PDB file of C-alpha atoms in Angstrom:
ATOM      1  CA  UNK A 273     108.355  74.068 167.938  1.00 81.00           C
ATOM      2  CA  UNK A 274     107.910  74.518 164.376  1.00 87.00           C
ATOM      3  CA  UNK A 275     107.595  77.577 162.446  1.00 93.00           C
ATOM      4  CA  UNK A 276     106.150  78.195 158.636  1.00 96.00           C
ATOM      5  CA  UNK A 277     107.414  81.772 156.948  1.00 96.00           C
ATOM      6  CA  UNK A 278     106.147  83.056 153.917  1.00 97.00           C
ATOM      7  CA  UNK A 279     108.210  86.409 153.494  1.00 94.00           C
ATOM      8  CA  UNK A 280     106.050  87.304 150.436  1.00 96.00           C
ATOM      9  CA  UNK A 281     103.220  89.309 151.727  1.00 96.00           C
ATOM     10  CA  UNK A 282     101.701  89.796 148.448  1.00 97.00           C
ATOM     11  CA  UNK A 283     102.783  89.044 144.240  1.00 97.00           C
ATOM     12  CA  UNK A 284     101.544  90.532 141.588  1.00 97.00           C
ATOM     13  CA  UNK A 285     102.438  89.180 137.824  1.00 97.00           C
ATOM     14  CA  UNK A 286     101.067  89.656 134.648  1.00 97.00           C
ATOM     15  CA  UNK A 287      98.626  86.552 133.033  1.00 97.00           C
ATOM     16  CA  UNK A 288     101.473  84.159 131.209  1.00 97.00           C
ATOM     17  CA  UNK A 289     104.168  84.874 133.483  1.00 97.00           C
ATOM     18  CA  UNK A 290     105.528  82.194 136.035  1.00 97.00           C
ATOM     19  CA  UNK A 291     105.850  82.989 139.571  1.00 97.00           C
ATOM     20  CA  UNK A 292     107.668  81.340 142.784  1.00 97.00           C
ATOM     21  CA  UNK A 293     106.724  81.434 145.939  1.00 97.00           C
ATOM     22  CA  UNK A 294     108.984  80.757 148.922  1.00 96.00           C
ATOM     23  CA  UNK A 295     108.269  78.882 152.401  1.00 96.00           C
ATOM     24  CA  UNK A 296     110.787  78.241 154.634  1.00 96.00           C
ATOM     25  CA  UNK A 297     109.469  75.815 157.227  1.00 94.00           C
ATOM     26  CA  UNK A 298     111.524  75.101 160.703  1.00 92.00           C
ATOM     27  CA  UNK A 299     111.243  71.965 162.650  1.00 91.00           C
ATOM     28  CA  UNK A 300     113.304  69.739 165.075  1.00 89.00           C
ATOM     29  CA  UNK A 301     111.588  66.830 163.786  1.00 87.00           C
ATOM     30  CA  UNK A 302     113.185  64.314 161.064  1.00 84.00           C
ATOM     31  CA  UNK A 303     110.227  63.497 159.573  1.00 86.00           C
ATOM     32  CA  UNK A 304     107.382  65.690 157.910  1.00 89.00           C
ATOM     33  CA  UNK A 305     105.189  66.722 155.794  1.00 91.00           C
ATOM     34  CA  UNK A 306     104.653  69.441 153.292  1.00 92.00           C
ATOM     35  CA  UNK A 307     101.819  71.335 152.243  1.00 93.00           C
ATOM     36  CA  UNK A 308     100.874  74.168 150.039  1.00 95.00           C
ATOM     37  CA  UNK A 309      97.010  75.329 149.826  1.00 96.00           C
ATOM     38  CA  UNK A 310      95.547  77.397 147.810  1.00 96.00           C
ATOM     39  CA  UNK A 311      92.305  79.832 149.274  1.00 96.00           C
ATOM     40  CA  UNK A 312      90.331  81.790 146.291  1.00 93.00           C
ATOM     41  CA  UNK A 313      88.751  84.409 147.609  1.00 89.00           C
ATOM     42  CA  UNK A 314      85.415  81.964 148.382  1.00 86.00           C
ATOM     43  CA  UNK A 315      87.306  81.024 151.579  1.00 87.00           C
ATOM     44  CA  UNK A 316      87.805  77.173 150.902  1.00 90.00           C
ATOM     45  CA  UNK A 317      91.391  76.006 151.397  1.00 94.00           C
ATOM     46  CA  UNK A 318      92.102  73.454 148.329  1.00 94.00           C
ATOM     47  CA  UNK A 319      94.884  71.465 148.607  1.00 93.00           C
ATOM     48  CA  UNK A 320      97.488  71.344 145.769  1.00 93.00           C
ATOM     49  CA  UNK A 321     100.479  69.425 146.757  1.00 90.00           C
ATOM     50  CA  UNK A 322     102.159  67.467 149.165  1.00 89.00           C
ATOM     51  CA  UNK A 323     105.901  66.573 150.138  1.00 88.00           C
ATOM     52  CA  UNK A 324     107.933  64.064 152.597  1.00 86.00           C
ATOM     53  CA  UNK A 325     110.615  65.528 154.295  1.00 83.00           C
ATOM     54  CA  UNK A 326     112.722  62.588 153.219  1.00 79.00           C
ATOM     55  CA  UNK A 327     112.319  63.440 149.390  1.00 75.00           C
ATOM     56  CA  UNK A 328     114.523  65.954 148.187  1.00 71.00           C
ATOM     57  CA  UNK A 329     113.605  65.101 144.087  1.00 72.00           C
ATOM     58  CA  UNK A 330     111.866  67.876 142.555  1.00 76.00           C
ATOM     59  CA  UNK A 331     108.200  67.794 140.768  1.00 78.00           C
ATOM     60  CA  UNK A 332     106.123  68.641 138.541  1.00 78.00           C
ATOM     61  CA  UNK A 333     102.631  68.608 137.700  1.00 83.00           C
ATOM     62  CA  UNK A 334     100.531  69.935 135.331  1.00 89.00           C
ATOM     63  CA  UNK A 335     101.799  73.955 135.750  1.00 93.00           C
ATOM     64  CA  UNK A 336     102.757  73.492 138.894  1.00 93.00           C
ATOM     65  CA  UNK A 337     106.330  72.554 140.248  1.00 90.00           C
ATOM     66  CA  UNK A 338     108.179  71.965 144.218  1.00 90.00           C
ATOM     67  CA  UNK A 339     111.524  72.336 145.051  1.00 88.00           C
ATOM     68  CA  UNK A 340     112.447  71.127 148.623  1.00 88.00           C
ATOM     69  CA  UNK A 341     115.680  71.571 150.264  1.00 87.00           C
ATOM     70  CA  UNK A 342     116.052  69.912 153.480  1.00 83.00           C
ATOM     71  CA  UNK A 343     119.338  71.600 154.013  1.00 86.00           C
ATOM     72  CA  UNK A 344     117.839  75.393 153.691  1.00 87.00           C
ATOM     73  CA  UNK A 345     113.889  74.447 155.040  1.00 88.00           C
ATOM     74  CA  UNK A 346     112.896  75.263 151.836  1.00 90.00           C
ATOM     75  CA  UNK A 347     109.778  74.442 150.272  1.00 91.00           C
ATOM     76  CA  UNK A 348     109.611  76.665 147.001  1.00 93.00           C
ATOM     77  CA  UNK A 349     106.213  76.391 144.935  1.00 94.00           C
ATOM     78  CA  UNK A 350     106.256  77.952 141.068  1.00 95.00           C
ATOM     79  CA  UNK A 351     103.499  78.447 138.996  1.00 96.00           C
ATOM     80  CA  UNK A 352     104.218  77.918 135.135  1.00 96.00           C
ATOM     81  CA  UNK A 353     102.355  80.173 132.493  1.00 97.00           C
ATOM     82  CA  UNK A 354     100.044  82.013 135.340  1.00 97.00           C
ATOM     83  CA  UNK A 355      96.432  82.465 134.789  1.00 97.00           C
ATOM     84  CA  UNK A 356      93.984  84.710 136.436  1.00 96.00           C
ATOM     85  CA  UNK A 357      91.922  82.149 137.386  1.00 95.00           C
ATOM     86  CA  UNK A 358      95.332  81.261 139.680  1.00 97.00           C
ATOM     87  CA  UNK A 359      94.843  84.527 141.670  1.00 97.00           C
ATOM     88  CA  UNK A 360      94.163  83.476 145.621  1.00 97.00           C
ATOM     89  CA  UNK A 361      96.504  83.120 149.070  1.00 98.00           C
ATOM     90  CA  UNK A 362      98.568  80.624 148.890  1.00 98.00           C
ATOM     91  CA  UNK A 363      99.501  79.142 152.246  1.00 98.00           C
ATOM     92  CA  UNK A 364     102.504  76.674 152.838  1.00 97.00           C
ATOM     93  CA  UNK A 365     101.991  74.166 155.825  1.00 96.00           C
ATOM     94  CA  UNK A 366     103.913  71.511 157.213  1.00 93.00           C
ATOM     95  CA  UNK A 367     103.714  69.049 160.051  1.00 91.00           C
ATOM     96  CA  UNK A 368     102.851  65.010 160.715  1.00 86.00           C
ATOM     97  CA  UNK A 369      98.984  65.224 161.880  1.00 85.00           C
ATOM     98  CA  UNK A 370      98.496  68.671 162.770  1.00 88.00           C
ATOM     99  CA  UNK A 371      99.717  71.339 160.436  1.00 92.00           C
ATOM    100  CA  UNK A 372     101.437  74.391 160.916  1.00 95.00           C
ATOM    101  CA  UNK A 373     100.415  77.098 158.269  1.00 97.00           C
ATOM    102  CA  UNK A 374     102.616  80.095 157.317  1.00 97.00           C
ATOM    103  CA  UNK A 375     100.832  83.714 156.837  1.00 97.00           C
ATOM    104  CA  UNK A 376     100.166  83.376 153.373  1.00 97.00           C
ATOM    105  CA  UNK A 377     101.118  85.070 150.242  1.00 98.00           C
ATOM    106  CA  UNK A 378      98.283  86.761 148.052  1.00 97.00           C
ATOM    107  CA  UNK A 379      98.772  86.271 144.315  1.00 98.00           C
ATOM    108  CA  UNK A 380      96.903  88.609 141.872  1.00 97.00           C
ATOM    109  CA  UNK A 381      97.412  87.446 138.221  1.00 97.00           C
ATOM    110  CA  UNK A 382      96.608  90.685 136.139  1.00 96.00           C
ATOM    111  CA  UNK A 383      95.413  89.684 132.662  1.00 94.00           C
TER     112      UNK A 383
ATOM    113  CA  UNK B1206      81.762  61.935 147.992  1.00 55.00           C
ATOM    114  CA  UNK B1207      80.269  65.354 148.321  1.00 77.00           C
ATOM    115  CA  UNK B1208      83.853  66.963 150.332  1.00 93.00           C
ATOM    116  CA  UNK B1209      83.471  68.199 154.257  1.00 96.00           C
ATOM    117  CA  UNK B1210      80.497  70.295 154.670  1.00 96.00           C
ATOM    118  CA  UNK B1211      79.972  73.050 157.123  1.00 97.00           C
ATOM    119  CA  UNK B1212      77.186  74.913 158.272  1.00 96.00           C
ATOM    120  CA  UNK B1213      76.232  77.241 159.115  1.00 97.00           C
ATOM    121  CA  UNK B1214      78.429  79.157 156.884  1.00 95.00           C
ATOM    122  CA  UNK B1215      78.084  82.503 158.636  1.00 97.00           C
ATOM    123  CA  UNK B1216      76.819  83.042 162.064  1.00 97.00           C
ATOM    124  CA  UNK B1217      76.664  86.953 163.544  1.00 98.00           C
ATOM    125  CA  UNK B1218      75.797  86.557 167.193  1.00 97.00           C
ATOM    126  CA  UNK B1219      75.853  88.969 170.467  1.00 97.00           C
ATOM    127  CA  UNK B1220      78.556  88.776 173.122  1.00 97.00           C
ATOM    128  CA  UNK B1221      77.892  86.248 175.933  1.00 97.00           C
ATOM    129  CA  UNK B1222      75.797  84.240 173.662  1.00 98.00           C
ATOM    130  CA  UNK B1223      76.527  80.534 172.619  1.00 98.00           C
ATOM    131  CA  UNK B1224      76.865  79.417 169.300  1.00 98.00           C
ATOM    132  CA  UNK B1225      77.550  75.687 167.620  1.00 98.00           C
ATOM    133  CA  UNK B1226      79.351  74.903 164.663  1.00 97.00           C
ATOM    134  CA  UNK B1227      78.492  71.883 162.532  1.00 98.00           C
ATOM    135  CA  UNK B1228      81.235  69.620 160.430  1.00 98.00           C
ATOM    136  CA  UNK B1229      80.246  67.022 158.316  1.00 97.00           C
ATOM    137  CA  UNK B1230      83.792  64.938 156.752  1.00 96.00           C
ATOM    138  CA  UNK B1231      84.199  62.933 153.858  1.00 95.00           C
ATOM    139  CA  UNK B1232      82.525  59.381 154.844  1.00 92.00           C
ATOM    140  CA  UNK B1233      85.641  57.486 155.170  1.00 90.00           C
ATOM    141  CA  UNK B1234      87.874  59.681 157.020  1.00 93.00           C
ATOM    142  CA  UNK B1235      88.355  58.469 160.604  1.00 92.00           C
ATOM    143  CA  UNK B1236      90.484  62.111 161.617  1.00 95.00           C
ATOM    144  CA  UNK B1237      88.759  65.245 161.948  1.00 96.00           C
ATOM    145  CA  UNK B1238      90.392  68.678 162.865  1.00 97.00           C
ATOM    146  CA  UNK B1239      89.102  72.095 163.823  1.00 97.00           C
ATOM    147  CA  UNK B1240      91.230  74.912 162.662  1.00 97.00           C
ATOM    148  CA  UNK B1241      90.535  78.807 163.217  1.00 97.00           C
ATOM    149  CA  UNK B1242      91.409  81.598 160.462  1.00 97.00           C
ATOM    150  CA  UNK B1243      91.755  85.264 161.236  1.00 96.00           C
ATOM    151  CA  UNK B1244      92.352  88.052 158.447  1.00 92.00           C
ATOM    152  CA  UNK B1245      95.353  88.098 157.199  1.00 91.00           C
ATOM    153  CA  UNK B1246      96.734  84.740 158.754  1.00 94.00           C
ATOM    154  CA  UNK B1247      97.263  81.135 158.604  1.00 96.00           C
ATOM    155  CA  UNK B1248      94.733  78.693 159.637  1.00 96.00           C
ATOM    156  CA  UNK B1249      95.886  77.305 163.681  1.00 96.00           C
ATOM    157  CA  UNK B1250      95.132  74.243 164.887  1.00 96.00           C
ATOM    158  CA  UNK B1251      92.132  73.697 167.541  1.00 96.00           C
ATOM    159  CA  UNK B1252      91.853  69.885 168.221  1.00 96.00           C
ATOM    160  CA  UNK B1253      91.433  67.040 166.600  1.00 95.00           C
ATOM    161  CA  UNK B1254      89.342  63.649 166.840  1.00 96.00           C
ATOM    162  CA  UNK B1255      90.774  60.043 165.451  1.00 94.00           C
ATOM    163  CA  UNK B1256      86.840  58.344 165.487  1.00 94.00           C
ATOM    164  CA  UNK B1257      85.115  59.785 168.318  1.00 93.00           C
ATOM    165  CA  UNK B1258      88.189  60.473 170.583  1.00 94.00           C
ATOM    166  CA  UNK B1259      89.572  63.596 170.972  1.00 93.00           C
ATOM    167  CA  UNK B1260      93.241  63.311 170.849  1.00 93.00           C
ATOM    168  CA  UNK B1261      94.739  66.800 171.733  1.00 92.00           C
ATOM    169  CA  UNK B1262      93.641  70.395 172.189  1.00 93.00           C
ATOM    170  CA  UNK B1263      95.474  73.288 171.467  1.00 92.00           C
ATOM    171  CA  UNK B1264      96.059  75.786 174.299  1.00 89.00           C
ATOM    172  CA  UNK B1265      94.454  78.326 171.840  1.00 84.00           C
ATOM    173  CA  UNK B1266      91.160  76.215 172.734  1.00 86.00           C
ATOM    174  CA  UNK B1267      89.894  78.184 176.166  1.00 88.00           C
ATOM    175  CA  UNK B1268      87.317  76.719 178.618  1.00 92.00           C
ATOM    176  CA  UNK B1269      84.580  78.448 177.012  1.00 96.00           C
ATOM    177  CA  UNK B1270      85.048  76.124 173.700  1.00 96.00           C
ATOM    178  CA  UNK B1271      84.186  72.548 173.644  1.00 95.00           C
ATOM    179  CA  UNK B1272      84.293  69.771 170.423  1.00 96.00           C
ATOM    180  CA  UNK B1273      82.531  66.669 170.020  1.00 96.00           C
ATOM    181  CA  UNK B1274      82.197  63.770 167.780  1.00 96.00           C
ATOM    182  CA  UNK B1275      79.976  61.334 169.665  1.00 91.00           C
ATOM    183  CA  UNK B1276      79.701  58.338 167.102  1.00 87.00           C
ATOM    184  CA  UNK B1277      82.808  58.934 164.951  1.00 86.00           C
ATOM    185  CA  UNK B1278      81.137  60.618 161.989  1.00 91.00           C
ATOM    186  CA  UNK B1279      80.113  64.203 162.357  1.00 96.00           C
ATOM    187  CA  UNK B1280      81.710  66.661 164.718  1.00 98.00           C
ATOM    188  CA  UNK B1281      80.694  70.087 166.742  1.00 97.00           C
ATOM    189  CA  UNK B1282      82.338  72.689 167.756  1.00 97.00           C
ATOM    190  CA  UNK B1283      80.589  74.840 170.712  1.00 97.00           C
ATOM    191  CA  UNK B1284      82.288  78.711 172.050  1.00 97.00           C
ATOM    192  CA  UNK B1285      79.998  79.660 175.067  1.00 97.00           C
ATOM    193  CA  UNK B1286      80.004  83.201 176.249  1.00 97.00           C
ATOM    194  CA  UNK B1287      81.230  84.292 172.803  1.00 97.00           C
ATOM    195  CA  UNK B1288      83.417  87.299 173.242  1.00 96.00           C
ATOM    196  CA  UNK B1289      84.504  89.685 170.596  1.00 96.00           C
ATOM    197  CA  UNK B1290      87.803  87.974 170.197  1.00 95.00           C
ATOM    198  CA  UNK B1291      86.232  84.648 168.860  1.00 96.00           C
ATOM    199  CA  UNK B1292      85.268  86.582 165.784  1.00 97.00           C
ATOM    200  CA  UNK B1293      87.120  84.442 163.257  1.00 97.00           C
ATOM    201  CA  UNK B1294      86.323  81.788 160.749  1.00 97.00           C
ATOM    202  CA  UNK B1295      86.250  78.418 161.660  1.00 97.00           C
ATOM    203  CA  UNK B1296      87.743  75.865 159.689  1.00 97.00           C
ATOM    204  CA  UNK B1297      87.095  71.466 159.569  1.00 97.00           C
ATOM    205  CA  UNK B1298      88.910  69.658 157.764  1.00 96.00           C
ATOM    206  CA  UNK B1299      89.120  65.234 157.427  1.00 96.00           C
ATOM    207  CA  UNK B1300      91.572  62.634 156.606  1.00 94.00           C
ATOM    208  CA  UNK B1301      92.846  59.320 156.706  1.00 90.00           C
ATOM    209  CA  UNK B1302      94.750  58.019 159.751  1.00 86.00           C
ATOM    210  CA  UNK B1303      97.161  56.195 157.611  1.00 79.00           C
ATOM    211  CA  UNK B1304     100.145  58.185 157.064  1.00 72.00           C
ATOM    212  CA  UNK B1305     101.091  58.109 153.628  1.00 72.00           C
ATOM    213  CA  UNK B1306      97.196  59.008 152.621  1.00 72.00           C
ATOM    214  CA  UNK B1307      96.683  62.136 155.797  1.00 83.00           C
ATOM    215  CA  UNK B1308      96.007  65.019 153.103  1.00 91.00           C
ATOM    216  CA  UNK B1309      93.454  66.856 155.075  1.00 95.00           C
ATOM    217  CA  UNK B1310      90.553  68.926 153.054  1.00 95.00           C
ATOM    218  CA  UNK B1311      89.025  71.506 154.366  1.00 96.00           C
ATOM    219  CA  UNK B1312      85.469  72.577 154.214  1.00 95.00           C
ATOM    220  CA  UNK B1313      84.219  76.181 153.357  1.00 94.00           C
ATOM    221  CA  UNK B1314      84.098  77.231 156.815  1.00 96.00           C
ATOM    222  CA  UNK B1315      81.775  79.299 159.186  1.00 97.00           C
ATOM    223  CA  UNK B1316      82.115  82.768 159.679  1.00 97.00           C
ATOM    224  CA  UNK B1317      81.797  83.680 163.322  1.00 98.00           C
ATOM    225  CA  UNK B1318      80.967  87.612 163.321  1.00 98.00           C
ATOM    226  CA  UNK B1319      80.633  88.815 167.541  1.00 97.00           C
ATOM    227  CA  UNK B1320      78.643  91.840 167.920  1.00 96.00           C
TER     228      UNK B1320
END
């Protein structure tokens, strides 16, 4: 079975700062995907990015980066230059068709 | 493309009544899922159609709930008897079949409330 966990219950930074959040996700399976979601507090889930298990290369994008590590099942998502618009739950998910989602971490960018 | 639509968006109901959930996807996805969200958790997988078949059903998904999506396009989700417990929000979401284009988006949800 797999299992998403999002240790960070809750982040709060200051408007400029950059901010990681961790995911570690479990699975017996050799190939995945993974997720990470964003839900502002109007309740949609929007999706930001998405990574195979079989790509370990880093990313970036605009202000956001990845880092996956197949070895420690983790899935780390950082925010560059927070704004307060970026305050929401994050959720990390991973799976093939049907996703798994961790618990969430709540972000609150104070300006 | 106008993104999955749900409606209603909230729904307060008494217990033992039935309610139905509408999901509209975007046009060209052939998958639809239905996911359900308490506070303070992750969204958990419900079931899921490729077209109008109805490929697997989580355990979470009791007798008393039942999902359709007769001709491929829109989908319902039905709880009969509502109990307390099914207070949640319910969440669609579409995609592609194909595997290297199965983001799914989610719509906004409807907010079951049981009275």
């Amino acid at each position: 079975a797999q299992k998403v966990t999002q240790a960070q219950t809750e982040i709060s930074v200051v408007e400029k700062e950059d901010v990681t959040l961790d995911c570690v996700y479990e699975t017996r399976d050799t190939t995945y995907y993974l997720f990470w979601y964003k839900q502002p507090p109007s309740g949609e889930l929007v999706f930001l990015i998405r990574r195979n298990s079989f790509d370990e290369q880093n990313e970036i994008s605009g202000r956001y980066s990845w880092n996956f590590q197949k070895s420690t099942s983790s899935f780390n998502f950082t925010i560059t230059a927070s704004q307060v618009v970026d305050s929401a739950v994050y959720f990390c998910a991973g799976g093939t068709y049907k996703y798994i989602f961790g618990t969430g971490t709540r972000l609150k960018v104070l300006a | 493309d106008t993104g999955v639509s749900q409606n209603p968006r909230h729904k307060i109901t008494k217990r033992g009544q039935n309610v139905t959930f509408r999901c509209d996807p975007i046009s060209e996805h052939n998958r639809l899922y239905w996911y359900r969200q308490t506070l303070g958790q992750g969204p958990e997988f419900l079931t899921y159609f490729q077209n109008e078949a109805q490929l697997e059903k989580s355990r979470l998904l009791s007798d008393r709930f039942s999902a359709e999506r007769p001709k491929g396009s829109f989908s319902t989700l039905e709880i009969q008897r509502t109990e307390q417990g099914d207070s949640a929000m319910y969440l669609c979401a579409s995609s592609l079949s194909e595997v290297a284009k199965n983001i799914q988006y989610f719509g906004a949800g409807t907010r079951l409330s049981v009275l």
